[in-house]
PDB file of C-alpha atoms in Angstrom:
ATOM      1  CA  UNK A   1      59.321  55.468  15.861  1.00 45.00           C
ATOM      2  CA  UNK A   2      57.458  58.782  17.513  1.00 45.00           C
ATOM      3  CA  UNK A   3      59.979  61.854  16.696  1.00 50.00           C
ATOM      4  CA  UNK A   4      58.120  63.882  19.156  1.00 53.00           C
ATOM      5  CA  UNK A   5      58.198  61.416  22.156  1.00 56.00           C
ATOM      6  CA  UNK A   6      61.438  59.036  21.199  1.00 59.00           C
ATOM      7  CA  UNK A   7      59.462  56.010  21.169  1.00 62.00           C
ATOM      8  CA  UNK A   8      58.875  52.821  19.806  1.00 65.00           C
ATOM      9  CA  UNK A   9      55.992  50.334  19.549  1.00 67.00           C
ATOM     10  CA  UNK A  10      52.538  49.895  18.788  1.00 72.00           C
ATOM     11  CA  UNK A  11      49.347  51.657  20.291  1.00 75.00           C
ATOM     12  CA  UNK A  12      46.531  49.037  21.451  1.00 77.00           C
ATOM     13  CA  UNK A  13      42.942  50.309  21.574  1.00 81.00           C
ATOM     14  CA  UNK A  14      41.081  47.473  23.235  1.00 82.00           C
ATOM     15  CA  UNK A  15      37.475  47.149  23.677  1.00 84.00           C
ATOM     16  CA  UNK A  16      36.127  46.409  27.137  1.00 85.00           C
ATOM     17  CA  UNK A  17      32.999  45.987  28.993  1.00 84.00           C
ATOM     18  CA  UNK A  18      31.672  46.918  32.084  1.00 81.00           C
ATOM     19  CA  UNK A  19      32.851  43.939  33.961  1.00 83.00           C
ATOM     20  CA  UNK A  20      36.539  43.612  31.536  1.00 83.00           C
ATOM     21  CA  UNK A  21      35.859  41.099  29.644  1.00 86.00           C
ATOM     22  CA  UNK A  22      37.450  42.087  26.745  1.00 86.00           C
ATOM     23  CA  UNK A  23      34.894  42.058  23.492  1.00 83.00           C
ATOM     24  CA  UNK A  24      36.488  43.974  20.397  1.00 73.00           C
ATOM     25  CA  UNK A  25      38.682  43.402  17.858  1.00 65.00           C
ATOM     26  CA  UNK A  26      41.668  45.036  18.870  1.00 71.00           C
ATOM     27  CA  UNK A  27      43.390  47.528  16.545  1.00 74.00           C
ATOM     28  CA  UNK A  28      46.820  48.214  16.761  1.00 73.00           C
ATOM     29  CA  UNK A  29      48.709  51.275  15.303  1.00 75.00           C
ATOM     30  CA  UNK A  30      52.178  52.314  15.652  1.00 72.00           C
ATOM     31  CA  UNK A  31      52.696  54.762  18.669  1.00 72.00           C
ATOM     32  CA  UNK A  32      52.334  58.186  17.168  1.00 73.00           C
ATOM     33  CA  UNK A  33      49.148  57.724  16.197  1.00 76.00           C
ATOM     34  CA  UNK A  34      46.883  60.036  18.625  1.00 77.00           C
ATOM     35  CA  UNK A  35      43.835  58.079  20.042  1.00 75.00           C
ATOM     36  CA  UNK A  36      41.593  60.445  18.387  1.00 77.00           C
ATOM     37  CA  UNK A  37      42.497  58.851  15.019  1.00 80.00           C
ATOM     38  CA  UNK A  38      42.417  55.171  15.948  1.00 82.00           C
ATOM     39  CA  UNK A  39      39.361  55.609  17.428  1.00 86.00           C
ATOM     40  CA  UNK A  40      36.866  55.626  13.889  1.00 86.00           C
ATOM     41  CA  UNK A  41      38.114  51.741  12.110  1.00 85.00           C
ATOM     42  CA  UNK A  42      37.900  50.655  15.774  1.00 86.00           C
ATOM     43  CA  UNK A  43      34.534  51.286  16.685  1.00 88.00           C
ATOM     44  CA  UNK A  44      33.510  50.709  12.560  1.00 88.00           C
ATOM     45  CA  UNK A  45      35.405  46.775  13.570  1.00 87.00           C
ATOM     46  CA  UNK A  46      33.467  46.377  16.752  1.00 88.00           C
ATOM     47  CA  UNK A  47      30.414  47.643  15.130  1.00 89.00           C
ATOM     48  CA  UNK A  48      30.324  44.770  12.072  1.00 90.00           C
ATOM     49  CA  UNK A  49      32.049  42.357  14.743  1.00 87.00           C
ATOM     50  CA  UNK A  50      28.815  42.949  16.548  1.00 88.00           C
ATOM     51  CA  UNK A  51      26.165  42.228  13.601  1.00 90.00           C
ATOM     52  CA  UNK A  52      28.143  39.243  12.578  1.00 92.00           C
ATOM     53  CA  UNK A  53      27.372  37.586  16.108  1.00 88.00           C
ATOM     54  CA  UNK A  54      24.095  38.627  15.743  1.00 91.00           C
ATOM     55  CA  UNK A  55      24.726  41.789  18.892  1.00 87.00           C
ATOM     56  CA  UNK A  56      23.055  44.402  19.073  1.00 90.00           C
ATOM     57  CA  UNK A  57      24.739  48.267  20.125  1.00 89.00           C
ATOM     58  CA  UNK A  58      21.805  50.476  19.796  1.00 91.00           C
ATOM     59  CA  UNK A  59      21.745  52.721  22.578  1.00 89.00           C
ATOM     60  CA  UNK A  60      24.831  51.250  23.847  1.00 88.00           C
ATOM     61  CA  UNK A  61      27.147  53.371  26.589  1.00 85.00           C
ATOM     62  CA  UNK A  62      30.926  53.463  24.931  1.00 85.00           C
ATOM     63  CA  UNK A  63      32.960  55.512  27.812  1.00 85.00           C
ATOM     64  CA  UNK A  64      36.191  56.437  26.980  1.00 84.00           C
ATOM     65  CA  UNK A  65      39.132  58.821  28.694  1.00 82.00           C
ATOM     66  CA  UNK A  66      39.819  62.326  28.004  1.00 80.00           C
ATOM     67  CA  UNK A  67      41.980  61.814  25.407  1.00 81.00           C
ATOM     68  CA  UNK A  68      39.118  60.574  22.695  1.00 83.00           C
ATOM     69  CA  UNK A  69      37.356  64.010  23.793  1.00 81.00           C
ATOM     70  CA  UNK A  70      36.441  65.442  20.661  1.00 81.00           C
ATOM     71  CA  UNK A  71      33.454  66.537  18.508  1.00 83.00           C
ATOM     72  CA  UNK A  72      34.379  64.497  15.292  1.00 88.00           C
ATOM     73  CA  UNK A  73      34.766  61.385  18.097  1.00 86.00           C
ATOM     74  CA  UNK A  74      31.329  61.741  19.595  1.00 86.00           C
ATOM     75  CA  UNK A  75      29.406  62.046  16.101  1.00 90.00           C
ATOM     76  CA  UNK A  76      31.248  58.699  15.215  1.00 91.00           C
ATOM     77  CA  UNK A  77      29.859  57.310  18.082  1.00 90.00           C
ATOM     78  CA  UNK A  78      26.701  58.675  18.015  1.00 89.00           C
ATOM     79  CA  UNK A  79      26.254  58.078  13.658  1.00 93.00           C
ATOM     80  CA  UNK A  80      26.699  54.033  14.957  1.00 92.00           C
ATOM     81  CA  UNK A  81      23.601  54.794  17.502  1.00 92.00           C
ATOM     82  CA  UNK A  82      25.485  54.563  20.512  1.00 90.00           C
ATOM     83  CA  UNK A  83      26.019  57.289  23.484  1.00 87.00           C
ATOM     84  CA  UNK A  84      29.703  58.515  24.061  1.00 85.00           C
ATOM     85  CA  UNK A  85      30.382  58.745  27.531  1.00 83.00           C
ATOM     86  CA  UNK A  86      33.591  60.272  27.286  1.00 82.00           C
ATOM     87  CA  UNK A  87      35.901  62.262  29.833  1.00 79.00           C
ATOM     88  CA  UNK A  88      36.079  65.917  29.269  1.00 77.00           C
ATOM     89  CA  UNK A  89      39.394  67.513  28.517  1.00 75.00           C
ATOM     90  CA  UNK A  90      39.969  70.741  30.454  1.00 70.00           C
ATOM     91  CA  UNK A  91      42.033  72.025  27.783  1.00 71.00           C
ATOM     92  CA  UNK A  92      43.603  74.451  29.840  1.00 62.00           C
ATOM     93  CA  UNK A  93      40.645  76.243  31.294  1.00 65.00           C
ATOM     94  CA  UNK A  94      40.781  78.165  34.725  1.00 66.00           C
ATOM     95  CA  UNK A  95      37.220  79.477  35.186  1.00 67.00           C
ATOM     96  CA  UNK A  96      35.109  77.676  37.784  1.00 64.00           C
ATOM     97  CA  UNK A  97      32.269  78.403  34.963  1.00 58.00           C
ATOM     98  CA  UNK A  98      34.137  76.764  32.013  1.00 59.00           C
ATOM     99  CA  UNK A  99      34.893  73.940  33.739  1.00 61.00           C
ATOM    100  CA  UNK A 100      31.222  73.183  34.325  1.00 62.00           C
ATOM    101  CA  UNK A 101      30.332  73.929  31.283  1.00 59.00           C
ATOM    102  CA  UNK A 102      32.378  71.031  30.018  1.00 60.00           C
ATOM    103  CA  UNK A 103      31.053  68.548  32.820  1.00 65.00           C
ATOM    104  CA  UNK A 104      27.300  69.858  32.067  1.00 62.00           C
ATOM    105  CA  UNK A 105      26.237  66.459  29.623  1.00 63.00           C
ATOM    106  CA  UNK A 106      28.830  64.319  31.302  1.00 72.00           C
ATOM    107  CA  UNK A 107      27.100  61.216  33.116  1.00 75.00           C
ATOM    108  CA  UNK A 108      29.601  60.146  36.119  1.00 77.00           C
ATOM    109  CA  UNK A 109      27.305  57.397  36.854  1.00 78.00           C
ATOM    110  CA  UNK A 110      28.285  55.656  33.859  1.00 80.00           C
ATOM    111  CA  UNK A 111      31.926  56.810  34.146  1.00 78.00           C
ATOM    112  CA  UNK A 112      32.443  55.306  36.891  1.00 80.00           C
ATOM    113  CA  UNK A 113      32.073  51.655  35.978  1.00 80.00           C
ATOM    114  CA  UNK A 114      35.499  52.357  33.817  1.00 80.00           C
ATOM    115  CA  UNK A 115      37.367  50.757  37.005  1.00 81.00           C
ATOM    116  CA  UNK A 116      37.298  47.159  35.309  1.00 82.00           C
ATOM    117  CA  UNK A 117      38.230  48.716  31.999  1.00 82.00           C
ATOM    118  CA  UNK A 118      41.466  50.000  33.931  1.00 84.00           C
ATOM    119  CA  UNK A 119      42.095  46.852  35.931  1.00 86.00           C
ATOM    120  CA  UNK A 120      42.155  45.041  32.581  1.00 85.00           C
ATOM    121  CA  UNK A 121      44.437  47.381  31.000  1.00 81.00           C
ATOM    122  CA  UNK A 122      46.335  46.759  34.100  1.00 84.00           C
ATOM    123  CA  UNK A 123      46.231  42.885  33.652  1.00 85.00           C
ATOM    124  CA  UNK A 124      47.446  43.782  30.023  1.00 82.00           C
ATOM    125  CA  UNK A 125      50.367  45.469  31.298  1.00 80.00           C
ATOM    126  CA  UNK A 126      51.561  42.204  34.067  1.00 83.00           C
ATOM    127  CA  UNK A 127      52.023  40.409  30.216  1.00 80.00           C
ATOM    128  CA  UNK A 128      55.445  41.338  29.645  1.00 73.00           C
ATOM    129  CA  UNK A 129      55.383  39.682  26.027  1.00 70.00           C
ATOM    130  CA  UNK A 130      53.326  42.431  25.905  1.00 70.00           C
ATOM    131  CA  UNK A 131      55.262  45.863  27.133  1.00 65.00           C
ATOM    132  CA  UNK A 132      58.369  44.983  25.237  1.00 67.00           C
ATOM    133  CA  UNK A 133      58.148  43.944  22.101  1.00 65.00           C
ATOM    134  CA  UNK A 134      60.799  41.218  21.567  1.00 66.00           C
ATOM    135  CA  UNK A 135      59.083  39.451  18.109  1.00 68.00           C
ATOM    136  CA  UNK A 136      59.409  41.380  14.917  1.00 73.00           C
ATOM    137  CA  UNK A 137      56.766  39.758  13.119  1.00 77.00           C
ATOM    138  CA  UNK A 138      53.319  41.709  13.735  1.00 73.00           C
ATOM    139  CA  UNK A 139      51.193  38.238  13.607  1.00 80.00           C
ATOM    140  CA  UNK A 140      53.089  36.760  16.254  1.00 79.00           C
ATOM    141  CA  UNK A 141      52.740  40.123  18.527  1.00 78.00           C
ATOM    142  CA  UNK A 142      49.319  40.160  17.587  1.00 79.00           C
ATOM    143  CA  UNK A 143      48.778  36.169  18.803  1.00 82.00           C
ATOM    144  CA  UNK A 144      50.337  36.940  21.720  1.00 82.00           C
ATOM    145  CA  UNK A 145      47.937  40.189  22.169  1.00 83.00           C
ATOM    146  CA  UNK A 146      44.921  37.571  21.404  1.00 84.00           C
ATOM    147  CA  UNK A 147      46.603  34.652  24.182  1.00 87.00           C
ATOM    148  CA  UNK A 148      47.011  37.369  26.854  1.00 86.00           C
ATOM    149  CA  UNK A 149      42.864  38.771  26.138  1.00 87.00           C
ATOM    150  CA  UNK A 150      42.008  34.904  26.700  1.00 89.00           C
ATOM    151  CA  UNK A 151      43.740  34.526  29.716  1.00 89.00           C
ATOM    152  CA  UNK A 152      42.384  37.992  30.921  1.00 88.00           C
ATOM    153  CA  UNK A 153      38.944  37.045  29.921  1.00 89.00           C
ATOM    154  CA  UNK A 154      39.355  33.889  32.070  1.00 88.00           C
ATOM    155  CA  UNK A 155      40.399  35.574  35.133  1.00 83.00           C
ATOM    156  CA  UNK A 156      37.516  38.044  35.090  1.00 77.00           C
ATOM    157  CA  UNK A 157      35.112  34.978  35.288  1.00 78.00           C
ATOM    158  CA  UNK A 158      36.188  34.045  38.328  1.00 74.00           C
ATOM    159  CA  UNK A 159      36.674  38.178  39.868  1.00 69.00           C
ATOM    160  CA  UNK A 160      32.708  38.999  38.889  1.00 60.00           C
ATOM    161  CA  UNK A 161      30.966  35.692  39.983  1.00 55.00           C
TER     162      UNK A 161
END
């Protein structure tokens, strides 16, 4: 339960690729939980998942929205030799010069490939096991999280050939 919002449920963070086939362990924390904080055992799962299958990250693009932007975020990423492509958060600036100073190392190029990470979160969201919650036990909401990734994963086969 989130006082500040009134909700309940569990926060996914999913890891994509560039076509949305989705490749990482998922980690799943309860909604008030910013994704700031869930970001770290993520990315330290999809980092081991990696080694164990014998993939290798280095020098790896991981793009993420605005609200991962943060320092501690982007040395995480960077410490497990990637390059954070993340969305920068105007955090309430006005200036025309401010706001380019926060776009100045941002690659759009790269950003913009984040459309099939958004169609798959949209796929995610047609589930509706999914958006309401109905089991109580985490390991079957979980199987059901790992079901609806197959199926996902299946349909993107046949969108990208």
């Amino acid at each position: 339960y989130s006082g500040h919002k009134h909700q309940k449920g569990e926060k996914e963070l999913t890891i994509v690729d560039n076509h949305g086939f989705v490749i990482g362990p998922i980690s799943v924390q309860p909604v008030n939980q910013q994704d700031t904080v869930i970001l770290p055992d993520t990315l330290t799962a999809l980092v081991d998942f990696a080694t164990q299958i014998g993939l290798d990250l280095t020098g790896s693009a991981l793009t993420l929205d605005a609200g991962f932007d943060s320092q501690t975020n982007e040395d995480i990423i960077t410490a497990h030799h990637m390059r954070p492509v993340i969305a920068p958060n105007r955090r309430n600036t006005q200036t025309p010069i401010a706001i380019a100073r926060l776009f100045r190392w941002f690659d759009r190029r790269l950003y913009r490939l984040r459309y099939a990470v958004e169609r798959t979160f949209a796929w995610q969201d047609t589930f509706r096991k999914l958006v309401i919650s109905y089991d109580r036990l985490p390991e079957i909401r979980k199987g059901s999280r790992l079901l609806a990734d197959a199926m996902i994963n299946f349909r993107t086969t046949f969108n990208t050939s």
